[in-house]
Structures are given as structure tokens and as C-alpha cells.
One Martini backbone bead per residue (centre of mass of N, CA, C, O) as a GRO file, in nm:
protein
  447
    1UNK     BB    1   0.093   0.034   0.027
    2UNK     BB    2   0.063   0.324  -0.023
    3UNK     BB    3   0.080   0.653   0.160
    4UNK     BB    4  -0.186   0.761   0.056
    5UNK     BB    5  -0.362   0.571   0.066
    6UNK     BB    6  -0.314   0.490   0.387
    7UNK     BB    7  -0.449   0.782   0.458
    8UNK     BB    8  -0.754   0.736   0.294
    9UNK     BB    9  -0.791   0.440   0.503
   10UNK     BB   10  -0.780   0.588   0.781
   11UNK     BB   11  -1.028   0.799   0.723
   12UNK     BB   12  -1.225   0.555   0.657
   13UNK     BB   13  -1.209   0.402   0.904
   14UNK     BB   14  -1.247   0.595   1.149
   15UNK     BB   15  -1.575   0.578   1.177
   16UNK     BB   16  -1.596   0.241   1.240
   17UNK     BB   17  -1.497   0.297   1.435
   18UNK     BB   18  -1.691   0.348   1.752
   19UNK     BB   19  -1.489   0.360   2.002
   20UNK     BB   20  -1.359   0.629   1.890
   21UNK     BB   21  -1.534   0.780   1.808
   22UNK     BB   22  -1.689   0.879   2.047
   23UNK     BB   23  -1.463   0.990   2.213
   24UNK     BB   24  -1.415   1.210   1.998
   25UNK     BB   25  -1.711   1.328   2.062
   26UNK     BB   26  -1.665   1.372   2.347
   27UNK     BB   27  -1.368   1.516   2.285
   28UNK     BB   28  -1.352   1.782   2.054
   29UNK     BB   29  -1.066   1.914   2.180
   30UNK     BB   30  -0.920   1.650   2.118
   31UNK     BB   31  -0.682   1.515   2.013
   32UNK     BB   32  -0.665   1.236   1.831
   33UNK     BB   33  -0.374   1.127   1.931
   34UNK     BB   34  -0.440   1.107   2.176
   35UNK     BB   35  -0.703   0.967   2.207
   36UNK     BB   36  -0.549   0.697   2.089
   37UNK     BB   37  -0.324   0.673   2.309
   38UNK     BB   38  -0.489   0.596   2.545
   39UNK     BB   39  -0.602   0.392   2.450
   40UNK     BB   40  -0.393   0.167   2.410
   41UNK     BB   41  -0.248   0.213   2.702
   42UNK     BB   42  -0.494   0.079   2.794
   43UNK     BB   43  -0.550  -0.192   2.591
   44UNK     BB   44  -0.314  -0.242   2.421
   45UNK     BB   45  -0.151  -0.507   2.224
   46UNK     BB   46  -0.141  -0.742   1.988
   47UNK     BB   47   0.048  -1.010   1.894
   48UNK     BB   48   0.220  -1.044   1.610
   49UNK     BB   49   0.454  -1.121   1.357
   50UNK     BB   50   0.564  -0.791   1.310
   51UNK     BB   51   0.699  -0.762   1.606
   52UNK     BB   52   0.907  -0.923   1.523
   53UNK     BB   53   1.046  -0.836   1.299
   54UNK     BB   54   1.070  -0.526   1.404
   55UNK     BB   55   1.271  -0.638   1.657
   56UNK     BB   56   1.560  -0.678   1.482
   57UNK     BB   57   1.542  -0.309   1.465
   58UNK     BB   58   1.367  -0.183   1.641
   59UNK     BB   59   1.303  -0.037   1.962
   60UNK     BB   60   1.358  -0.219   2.240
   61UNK     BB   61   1.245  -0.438   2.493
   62UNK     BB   62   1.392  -0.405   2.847
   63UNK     BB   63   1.266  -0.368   3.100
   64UNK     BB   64   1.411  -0.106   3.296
   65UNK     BB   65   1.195  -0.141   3.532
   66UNK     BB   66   0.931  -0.220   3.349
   67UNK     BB   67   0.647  -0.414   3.283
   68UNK     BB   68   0.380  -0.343   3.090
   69UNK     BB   69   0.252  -0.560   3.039
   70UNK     BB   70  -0.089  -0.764   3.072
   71UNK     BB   71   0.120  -0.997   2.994
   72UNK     BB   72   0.294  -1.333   3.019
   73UNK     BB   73   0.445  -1.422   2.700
   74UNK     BB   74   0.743  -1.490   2.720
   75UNK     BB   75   1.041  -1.620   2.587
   76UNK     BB   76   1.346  -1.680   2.566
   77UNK     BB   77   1.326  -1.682   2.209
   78UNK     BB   78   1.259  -1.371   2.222
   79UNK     BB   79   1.577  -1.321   2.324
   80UNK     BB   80   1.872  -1.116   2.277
   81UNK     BB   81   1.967  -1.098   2.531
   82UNK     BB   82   1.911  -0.783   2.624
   83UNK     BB   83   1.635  -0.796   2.455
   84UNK     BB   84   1.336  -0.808   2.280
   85UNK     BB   85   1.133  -0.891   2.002
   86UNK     BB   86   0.998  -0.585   2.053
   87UNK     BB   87   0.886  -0.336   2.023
   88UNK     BB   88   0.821  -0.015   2.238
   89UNK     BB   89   0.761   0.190   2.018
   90UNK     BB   90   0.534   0.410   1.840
   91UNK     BB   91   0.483   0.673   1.543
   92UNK     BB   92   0.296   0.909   1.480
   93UNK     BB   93   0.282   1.135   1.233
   94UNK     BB   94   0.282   1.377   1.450
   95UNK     BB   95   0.485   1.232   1.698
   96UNK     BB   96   0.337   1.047   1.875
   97UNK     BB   97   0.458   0.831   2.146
   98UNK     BB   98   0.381   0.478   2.214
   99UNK     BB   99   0.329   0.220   2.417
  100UNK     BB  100   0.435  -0.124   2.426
  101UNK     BB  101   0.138  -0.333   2.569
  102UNK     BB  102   0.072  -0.680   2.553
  103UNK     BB  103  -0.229  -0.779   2.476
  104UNK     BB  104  -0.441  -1.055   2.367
  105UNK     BB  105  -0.717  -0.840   2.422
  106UNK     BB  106  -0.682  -0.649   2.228
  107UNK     BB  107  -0.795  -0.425   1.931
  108UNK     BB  108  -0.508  -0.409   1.882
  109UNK     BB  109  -0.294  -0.374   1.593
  110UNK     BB  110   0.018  -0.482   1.388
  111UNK     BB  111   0.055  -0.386   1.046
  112UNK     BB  112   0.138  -0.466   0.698
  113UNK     BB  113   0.129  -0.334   0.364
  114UNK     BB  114   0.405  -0.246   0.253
  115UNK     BB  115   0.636  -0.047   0.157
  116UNK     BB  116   0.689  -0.003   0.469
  117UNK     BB  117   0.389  -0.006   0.569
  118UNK     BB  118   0.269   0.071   0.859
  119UNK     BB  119  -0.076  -0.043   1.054
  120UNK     BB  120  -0.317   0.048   1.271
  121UNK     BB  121  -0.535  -0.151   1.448
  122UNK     BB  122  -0.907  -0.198   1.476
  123UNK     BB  123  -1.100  -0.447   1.448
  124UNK     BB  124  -0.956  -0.472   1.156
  125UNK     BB  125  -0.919  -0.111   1.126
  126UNK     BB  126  -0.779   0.110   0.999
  127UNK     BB  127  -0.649   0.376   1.136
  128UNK     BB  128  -0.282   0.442   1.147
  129UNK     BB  129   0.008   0.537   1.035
  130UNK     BB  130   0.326   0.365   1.156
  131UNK     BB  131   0.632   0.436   1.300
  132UNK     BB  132   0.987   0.299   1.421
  133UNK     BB  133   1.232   0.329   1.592
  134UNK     BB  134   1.580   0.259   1.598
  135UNK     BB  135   1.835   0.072   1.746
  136UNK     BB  136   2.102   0.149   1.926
  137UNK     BB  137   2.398   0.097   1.867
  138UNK     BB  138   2.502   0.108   2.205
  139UNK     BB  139   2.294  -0.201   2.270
  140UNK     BB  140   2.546  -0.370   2.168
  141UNK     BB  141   2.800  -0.249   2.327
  142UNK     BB  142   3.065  -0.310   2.520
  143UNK     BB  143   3.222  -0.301   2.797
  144UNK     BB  144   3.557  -0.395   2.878
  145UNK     BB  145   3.390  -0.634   3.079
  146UNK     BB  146   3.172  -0.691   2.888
  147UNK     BB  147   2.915  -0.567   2.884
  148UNK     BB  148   2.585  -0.498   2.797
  149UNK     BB  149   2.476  -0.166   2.772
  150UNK     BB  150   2.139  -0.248   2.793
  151UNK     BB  151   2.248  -0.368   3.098
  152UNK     BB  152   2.350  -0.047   3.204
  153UNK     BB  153   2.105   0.091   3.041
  154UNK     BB  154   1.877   0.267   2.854
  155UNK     BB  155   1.704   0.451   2.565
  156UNK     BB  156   1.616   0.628   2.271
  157UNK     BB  157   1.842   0.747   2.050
  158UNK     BB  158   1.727   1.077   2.072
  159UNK     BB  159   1.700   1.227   2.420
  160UNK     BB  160   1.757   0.975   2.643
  161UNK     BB  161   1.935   0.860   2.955
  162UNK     BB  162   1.878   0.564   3.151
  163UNK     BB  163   1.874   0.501   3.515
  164UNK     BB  164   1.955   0.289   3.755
  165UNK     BB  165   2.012   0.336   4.119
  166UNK     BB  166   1.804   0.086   4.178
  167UNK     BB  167   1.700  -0.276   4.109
  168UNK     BB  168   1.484  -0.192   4.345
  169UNK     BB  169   1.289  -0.242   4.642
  170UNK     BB  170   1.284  -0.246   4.981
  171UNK     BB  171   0.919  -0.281   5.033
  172UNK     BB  172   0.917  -0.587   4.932
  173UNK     BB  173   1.081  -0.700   5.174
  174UNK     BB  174   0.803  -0.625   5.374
  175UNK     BB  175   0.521  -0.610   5.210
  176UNK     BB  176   0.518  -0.254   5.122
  177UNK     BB  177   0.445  -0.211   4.869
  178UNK     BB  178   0.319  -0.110   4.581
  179UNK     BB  179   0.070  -0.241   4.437
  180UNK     BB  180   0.154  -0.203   4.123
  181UNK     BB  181   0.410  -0.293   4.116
  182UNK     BB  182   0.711  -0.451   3.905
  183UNK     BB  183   1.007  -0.435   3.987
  184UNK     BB  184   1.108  -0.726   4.108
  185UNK     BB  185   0.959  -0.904   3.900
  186UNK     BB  186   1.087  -0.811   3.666
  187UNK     BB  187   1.383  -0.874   3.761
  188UNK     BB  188   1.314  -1.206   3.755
  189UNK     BB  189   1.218  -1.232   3.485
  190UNK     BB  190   1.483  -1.065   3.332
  191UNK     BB  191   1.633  -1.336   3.414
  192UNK     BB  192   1.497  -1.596   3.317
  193UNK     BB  193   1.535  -1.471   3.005
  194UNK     BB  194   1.846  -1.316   3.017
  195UNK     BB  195   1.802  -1.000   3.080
  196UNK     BB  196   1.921  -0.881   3.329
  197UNK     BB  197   2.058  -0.674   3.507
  198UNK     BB  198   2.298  -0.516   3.670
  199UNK     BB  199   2.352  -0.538   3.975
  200UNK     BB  200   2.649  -0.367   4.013
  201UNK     BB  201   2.719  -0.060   4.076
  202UNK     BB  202   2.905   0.122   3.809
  203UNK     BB  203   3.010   0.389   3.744
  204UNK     BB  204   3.232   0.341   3.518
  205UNK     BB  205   2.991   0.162   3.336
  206UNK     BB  206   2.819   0.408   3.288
  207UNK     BB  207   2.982   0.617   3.154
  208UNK     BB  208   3.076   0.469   2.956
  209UNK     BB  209   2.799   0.405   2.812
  210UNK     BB  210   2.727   0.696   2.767
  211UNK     BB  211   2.981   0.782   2.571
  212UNK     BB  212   2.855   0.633   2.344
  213UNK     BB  213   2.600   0.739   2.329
  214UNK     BB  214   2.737   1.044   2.335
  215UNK     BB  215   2.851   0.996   2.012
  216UNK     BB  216   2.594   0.913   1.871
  217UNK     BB  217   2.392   1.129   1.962
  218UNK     BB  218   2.105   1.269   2.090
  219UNK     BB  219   2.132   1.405   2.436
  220UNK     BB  220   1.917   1.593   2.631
  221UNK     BB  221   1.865   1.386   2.897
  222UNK     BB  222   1.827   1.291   3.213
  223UNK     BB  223   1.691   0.961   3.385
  224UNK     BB  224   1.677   0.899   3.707
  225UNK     BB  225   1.602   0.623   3.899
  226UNK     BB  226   1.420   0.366   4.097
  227UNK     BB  227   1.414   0.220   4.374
  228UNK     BB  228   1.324   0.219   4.719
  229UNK     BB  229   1.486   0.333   5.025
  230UNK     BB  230   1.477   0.315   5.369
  231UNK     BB  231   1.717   0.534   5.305
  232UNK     BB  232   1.738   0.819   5.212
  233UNK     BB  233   1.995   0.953   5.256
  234UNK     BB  234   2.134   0.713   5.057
  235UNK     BB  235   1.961   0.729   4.809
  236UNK     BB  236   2.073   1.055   4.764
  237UNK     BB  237   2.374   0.984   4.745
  238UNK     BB  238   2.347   0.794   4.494
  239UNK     BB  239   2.253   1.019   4.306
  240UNK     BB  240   2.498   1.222   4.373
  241UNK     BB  241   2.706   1.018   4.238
  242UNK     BB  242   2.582   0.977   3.958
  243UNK     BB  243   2.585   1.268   3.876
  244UNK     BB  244   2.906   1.359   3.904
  245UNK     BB  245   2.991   1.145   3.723
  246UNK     BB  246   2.845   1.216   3.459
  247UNK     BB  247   2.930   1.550   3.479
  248UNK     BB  248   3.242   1.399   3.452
  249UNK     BB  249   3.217   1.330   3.154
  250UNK     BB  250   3.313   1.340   2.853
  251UNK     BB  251   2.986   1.361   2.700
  252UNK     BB  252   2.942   1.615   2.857
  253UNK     BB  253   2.667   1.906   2.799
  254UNK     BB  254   2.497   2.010   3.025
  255UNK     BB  255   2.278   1.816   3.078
  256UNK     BB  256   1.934   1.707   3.254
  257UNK     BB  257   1.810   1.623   3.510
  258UNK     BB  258   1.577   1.348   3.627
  259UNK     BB  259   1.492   1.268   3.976
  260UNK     BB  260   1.344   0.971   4.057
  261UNK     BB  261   1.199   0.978   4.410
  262UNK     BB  262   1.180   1.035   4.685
  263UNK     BB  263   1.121   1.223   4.949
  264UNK     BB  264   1.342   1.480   5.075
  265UNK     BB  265   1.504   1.599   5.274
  266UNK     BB  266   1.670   1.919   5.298
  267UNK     BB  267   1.925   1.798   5.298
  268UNK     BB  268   1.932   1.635   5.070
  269UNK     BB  269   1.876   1.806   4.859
  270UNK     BB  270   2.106   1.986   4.909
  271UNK     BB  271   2.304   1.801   4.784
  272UNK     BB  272   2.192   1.728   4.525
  273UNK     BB  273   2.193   2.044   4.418
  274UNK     BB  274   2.495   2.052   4.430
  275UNK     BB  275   2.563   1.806   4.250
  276UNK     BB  276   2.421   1.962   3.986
  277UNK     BB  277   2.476   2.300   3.959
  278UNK     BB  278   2.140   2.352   3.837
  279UNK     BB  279   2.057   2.060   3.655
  280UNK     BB  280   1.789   1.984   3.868
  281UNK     BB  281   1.536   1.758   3.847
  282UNK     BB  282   1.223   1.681   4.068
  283UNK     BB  283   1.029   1.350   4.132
  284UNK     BB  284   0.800   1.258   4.406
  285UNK     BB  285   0.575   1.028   4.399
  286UNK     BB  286   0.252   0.958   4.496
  287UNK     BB  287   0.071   0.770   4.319
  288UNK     BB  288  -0.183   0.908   4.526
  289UNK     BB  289  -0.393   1.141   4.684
  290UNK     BB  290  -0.622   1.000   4.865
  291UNK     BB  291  -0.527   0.983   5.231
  292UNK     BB  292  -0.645   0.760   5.249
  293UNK     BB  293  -0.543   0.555   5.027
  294UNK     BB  294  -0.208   0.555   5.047
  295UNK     BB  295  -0.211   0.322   5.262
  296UNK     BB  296  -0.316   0.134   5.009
  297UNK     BB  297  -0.115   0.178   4.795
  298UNK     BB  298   0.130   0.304   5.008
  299UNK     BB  299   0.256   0.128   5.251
  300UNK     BB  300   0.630   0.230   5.229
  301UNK     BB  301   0.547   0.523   5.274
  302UNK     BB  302   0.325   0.585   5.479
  303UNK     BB  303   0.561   0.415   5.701
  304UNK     BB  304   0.816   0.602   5.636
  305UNK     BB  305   0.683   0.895   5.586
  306UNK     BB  306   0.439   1.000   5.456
  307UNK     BB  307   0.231   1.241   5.320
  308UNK     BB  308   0.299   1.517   5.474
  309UNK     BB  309   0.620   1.472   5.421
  310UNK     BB  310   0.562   1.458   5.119
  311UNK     BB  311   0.467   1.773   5.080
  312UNK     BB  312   0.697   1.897   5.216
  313UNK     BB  313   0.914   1.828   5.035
  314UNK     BB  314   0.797   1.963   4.767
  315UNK     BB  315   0.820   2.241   4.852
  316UNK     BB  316   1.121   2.241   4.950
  317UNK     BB  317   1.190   2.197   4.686
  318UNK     BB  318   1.088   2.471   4.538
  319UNK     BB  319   1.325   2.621   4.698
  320UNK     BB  320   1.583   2.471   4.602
  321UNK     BB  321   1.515   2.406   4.275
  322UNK     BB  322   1.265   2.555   4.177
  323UNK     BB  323   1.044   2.638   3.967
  324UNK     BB  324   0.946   2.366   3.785
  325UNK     BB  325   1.164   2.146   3.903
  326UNK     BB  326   0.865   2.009   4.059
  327UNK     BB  327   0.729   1.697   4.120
  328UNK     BB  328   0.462   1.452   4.039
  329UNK     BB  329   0.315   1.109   4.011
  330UNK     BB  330  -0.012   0.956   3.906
  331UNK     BB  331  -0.129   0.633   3.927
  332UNK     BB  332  -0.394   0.628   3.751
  333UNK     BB  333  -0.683   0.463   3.875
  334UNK     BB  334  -0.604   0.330   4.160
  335UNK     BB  335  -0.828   0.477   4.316
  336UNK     BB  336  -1.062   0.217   4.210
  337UNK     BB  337  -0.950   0.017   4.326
  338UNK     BB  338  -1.062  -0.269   4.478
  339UNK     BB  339  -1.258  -0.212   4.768
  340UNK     BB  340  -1.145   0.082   4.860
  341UNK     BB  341  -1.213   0.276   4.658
  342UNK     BB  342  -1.389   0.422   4.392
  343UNK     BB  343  -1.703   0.357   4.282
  344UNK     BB  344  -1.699   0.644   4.141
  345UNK     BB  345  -1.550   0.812   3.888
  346UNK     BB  346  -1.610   1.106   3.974
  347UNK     BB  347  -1.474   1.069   4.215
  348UNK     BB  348  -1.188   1.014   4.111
  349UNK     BB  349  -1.166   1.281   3.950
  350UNK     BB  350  -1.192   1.475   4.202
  351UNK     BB  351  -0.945   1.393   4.354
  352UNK     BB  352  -0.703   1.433   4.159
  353UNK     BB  353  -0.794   1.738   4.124
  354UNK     BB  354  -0.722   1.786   4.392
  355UNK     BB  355  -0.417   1.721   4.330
  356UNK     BB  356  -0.342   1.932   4.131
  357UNK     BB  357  -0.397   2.205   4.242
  358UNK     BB  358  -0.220   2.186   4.514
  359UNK     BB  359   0.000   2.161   4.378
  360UNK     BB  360  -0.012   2.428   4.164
  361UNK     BB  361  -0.063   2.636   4.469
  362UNK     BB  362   0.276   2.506   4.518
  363UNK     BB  363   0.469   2.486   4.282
  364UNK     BB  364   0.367   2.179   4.157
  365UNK     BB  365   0.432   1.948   3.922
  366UNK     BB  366   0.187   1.747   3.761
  367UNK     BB  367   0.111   1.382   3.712
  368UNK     BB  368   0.062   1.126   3.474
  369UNK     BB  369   0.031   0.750   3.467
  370UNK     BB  370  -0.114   0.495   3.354
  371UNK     BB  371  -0.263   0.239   3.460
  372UNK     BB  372  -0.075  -0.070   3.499
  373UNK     BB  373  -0.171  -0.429   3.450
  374UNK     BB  374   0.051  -0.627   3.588
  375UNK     BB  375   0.235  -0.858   3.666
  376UNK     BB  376   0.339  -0.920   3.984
  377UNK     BB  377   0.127  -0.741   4.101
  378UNK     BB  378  -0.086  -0.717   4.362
  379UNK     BB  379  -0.310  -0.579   4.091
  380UNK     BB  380  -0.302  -0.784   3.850
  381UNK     BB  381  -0.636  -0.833   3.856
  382UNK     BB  382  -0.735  -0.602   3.800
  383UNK     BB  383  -0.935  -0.317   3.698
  384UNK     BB  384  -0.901  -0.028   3.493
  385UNK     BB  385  -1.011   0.236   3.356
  386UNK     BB  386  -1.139   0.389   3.131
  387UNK     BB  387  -1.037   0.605   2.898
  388UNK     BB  388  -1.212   0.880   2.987
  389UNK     BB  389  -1.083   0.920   3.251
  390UNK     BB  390  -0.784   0.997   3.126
  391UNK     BB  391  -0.879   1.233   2.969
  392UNK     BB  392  -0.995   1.403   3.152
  393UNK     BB  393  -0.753   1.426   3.308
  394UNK     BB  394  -0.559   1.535   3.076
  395UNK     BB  395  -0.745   1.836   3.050
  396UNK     BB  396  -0.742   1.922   3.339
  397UNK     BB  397  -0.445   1.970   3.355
  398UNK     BB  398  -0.406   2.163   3.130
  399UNK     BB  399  -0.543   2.381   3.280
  400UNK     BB  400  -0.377   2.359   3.523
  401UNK     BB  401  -0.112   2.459   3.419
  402UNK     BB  402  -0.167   2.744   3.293
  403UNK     BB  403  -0.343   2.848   3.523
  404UNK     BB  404  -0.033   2.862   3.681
  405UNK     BB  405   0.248   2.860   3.513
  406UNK     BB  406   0.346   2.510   3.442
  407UNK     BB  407   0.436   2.451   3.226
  408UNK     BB  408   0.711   2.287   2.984
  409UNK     BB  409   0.844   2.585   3.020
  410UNK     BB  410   0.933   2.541   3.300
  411UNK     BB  411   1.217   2.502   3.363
  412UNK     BB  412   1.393   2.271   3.255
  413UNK     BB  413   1.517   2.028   3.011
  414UNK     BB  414   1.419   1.695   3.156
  415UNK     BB  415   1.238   1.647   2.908
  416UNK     BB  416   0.990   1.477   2.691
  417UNK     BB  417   0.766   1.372   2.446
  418UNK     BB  418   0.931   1.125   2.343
  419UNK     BB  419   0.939   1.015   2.618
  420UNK     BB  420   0.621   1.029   2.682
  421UNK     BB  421   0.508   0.715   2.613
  422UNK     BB  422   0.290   0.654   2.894
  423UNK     BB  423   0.176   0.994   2.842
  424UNK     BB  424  -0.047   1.232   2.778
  425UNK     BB  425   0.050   1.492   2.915
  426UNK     BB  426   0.269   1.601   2.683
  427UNK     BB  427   0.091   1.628   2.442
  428UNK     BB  428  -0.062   1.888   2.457
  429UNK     BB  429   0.083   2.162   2.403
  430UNK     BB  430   0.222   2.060   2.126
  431UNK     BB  431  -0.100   2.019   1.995
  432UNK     BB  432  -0.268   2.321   2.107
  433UNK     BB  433   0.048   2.541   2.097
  434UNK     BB  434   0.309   2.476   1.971
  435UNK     BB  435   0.475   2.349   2.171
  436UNK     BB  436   0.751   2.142   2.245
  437UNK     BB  437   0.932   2.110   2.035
  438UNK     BB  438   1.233   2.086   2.181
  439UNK     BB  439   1.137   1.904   2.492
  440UNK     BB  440   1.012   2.060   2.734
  441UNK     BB  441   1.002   1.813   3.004
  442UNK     BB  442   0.861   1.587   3.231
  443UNK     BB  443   0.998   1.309   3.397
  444UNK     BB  444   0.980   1.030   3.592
  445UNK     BB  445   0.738   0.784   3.670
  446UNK     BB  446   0.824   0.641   3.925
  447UNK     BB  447   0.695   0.344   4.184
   0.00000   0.00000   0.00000
């Protein structure tokens, strides 16, 4: 198929799709792509034989902290040493780029229609035609020790580079971690497939591989994230200390770093601060905003830090970072998981924004994550809110961004559209003002 042909049997083919249709009656303020993105979010992927074609060049998953499939589907022969043969996101036309999640009852599928052009379908009717980053060529080159470079780091060959400060989170040894969450499973599922990250924390060899990485051109912007550790003072020791190498490397050209962590007290955040020499933004993710379920949501933050030290450490990061450099983000959804959750979802929606606001009123720009239900995690089986949902609070976000002056043109560029892969907050602005063409956003969802 012809490129013209396909973008005229997508016009022609979306009005038939009755599920998106309907998306977009409702919501006629908002860009069809980001409607689109939404659903898949929700929806996921089934896996065709395209998928692995593509794995072959692609840029591949690597389960680099979470695992987003919505079932576990993988096996050995699927992996090639580092990373699984299929593509990790697809990319619509106008630049929106969206994460590939495996679910084997989703209504969407990537087909091939020839002459280079794969396209999105919808229970069996094109939707739109999409292309696929290629996987970087420093994802297969190894450290002087040998290691294979994407078991040491991460990113997207085009603007970011991806560091986990530990590929754990002690509150799994309590079972107290955070109910969504499947940072543990993933990486012990990751061993078992052969493609495990390097458990030992080497300095000397995240450098090496960053300078490769930024040899090959388009480094934009850092992203260091990882699971939480009972000890805050040490979890930011950690990201200092590393903070500090990769900005003594010698590919290092300025770049702004993105720390997702627990919320710091105010002499780590200044420690934090100070190893950065004002190139980092932190994002302390509190996953939950209604007080009731926080301790139902995040068991091991709720009772080693606790919600308002988590929102005093928010604040206080907005003196020590400056406006615009502090976030946090909301694992949306996961407020209706039942028995505990909200059965109404206008309840749930009314409490996400009343945690936007809050948060917006005291110069913390806020974001949210579309809940993934996937394996490993303690709430594997629950069903997380439809499209509508999520929609609706992207909207919402979008608006009281504008109205409180917290856009993501305020503070550093440490982070782009093209990284937030998970989430639809970040194309909002550059869809609707014609902002972000340079990528200047938060990201750093990790918890």
C-alpha cells in the first residue's frame, strides 16, 4: 500500500471504528492522537508476527524498571541476549509516540500493508499509519568488562538516557511496596529470560556507556529513577554520587538531569542539589493523592515517610530546585482499584484534580501515568477505569497547568514528548499550543 492510499483508507476506516469514534464525540477539544494514545495506553497491543519482524531493527523492549505488558507472554527464545525482539514504542504521524503493551485481548494490532508501511488497526479496520524508532546502535556494544551496554543503562537513541540508582526497592523485603508496582517481578522475571540488568552499581561503567551513547549524537537530557530504599539519606547519597560521574564524563555537554525518587528531606535535597549545580529537576512521585487510600495505594511510603512529609518535602524542594523543577505523579486509576477505591468514577476524577490543584497552588507541576495491570504485581488482576477516565484527567491537568503558569516551558528541559512514551500529559501543549517542538518536559514516572 501506497503512502497516500494509507492515509486516505485511514480516514476512511476511522469513522467505522465505533469506540474511537464516540472517544473523539466526546472530547472534541482534543487532538485525535492523543484520543488514540489514551486508548492503546488502556487497551494494549496484541501481539502479531510484525512485532517480531520489527524486534529484529527496532528499538526494542527492555523492561528497564517495569515490565508494562498486561500478561506475561515471553519466552527465552524471544530474547536476544539484552532485550525482548519487539518494538518498545510506535510513532504517529504527527510525532506522538506511544508504548507498546502486550495484551493478547487488545482490539489493536500493528500490520505490515507493504512497501515499508505498518499500520494501527482497530478490530481488523486501519486506523492510522505508524513508524518505529531504530534501536541504538550503542545498545549492542559492550563495557572493557564486557557487559552489554542496554544491561547497563537505557534510553531511546534520539533525546534521553536512562539510569536505574538501584534496580530494586526495599519495600518489597516488607511487603510493603506499592500495590501496583512490579519493579521486583520485573527484574527476577528479566533474569529468567536471560536479560537481567547488572545488579552490582558500577560507576566507572555507566560513564563508559553514556559516552558511547553520547558519541552517537541526540543526548538530550538524563533520567535517573529506581526502586526506594528505607535509608532516604542513602537512596540520595546514590543518585549524588552519580549525578556527579556522569557530569564529570567526558560526553557530558550540559545535559539536565530528571531525578525520580522518594521525597527528600531538605539536607538531602541540598546535598542532591548542590552535586547537580543547578541542572536537576526532581520528581517525588506520591502515586495516589486521596489521604484514605495513600496507605492502601503505598504501604512503605505511607509508613517510613508518610503523606505530609511527603507534600513539606515537595514544597520544600520547590525552594531549594526553584519553581517549575518539581513534580510528582499519579499512577491514575489505581484510586477506583476496589474494595478500598472510589466506586463512582466522578469520585475518582474529583480527587486526581483536587490533588492537581494542590499541588499546582504551591508550585509543584503534577502528572499522572495511566494505571498498568500487569503480572508481578499485588493488584495483577484488578481492571483499571476505561479511556474516558483518563482522558478526561488529561484535560483537566492541561488546564490548570496554563492557569497556574506551570507549563513545560518552566524550569530545566529534562525530559521531552518523545520520552513520555507512558503518558499523555506531555502532549497536551505541544498538540494544542504548538509548544514543546524542542522537548522541554518532565519526566520520571518511576514508584
Amino acid at each position: 500500500m501506497r503512502e497516500g492510499n494509507a492515509r486516505s483508507a485511514a480516514e476512511a476506516a476511522a469513522p467505522g471504528c465505533s469506540r474511537l469514534a464516540a472517544l473523539e464525540d466526546r472530547f472534541p477539544e482534543m487532538p485525535r492522537s492523543i484520543v488514540l494514545k489514551a486508548d492503546v495506553l488502556r487497551e494494549g497491543v496484541r501481539f502479531t508476527p510484525e512485532l517480531a519482524q520489527l524486534g529484529r531493527w527496532a528499538l526494542p523492549q527492555i523492561h528497564f524498571i517495569f515490565e508494562w505488558d498486561h500478561e506475561d507472554i515471553h519466552r527465552p527464545e524471544d530474547v536476544a541476549e539484552g532485550w525482548l525482539t519487539v518494538p518498545q514504542v510506535f510513532c504517529l504521524p504527527d510525532g506522538t509516540n506511544v508504548l507498546i503493551k502486550l495484551d493478547s485481548a487488545s482490539p489493536y494490532e500493528i500490520r505490515y500493508f507493504g512497501d515499508g508501511i505498518y499500520g494501527l488497526c482497530r478490530d481488523g479496520a486501519l486506523v492510522e499509519r505508524v513508524s518505529f524508532p531504530p534501536r541504538p546502535q550503542w545498545f549492542t556494544k559492550r563495557t572493557r568488562d564486557g557487559s552489554l551496554m542496554c544491561k547497563v543503562a537505557g534510553g531511546n537513541g534520539e533525546c534521553v538516557f536512562s539510569v536505574l540508582n538501584v534496580s530494586f526497592c526495599q519495600y518489597f523485603t516488607t511487603g510493603e511496596q506499592c500495590r501496583f508496582c512490579t519493579i521486583v517481578p520485573t527484574q527476577d522475571r528479566n533474569r529468567d529470560l536471560g536479560m537481567g540488568k547488572l545488579s552490582a552499581r558500577d560507576l566507572d561503567r555507566i560513564v563508559e556507556t553514556f559516552d558511547t551513547a553520547a558519541a552517537e549524537g541526540g543526548i538530550q537530557h538524563f533520567c535517573l529513577s529506581g526502586g526506594g530504599m528505607l535509608d532516604r539519606s542513602q537512596e540520595a547519597a546514590y543518585f549524588a554520587q552519580l549525578v556527579r560521574a556522569l557530569r564529570a564524563a567526558e560526553g557530558y555537554a550540559g545535559q539536565p538531569f530528571l531525578i525520580a525518587s522518594q521525597a527528600l528531606d531538605r539536607d538531602d535535597a541540598l546535598r542532591l542539589c548542590e552535586a547537580g549545580e543547578g541542572a536537576i529537576q526532581v520528581s517525588y512521585p506520591m502515586e495516589v493523592w486521596d489521604e484514605r487510600l495513600f496507605p492502601v495505594v503505598c504501604p512503605g511510603k505511607a509508613r517510613h515517610v508518610g503523606r505530609s512529609r511527603w507534600l513539606e518535602d515537595l514544597c520544600l524542594a520547590v525552594e531549594i530546585f526553584g519553581r517549575g523543577n518539581v513534580g510528582t505523579n499519579f499512577v491514575a486509576g489505581v484510586e477506583m482499584a476496589r474494595p478500598e477505591g472510589f466506586s463512582d468514577p466522578e469520585q475518582g476524577l474529583r480527587s486526581v484534580v483536587e490533588g492537581f490543584e494542590w499541588l499546582c497552588r504551591h508550585d509543584v507541576r503534577p502528572s499522572f501515568s495511566p494505571w498498568t495491570v500487569a503480572p508481578g504485581s499485588a493488584w495483577a488482576d484488578a481492571e483499571p477505569p476505561a479511556t474516558e477516565y483518563y482522558l478526561a484527567l488529561g484535560i483537566e491537568l492541561y488546564r490548570l497547568q496554563k492557569r497556574y503558569g506551570l507549563s513545560y516551558d518552566v524550569g530545566l528541559n529534562a525530559g521531552c514528548y518523545k520520552c513520555g512514551v507512558y503518558t499523555i500529559t506531555r502532549d497536551f501543549p505541544r498538540l494544542l499550543d504548538g509548544a514543546e517542538q524542542d522537548g522541554s518536559a518532565m519526566v520520571g514516572e518511576a514508584g
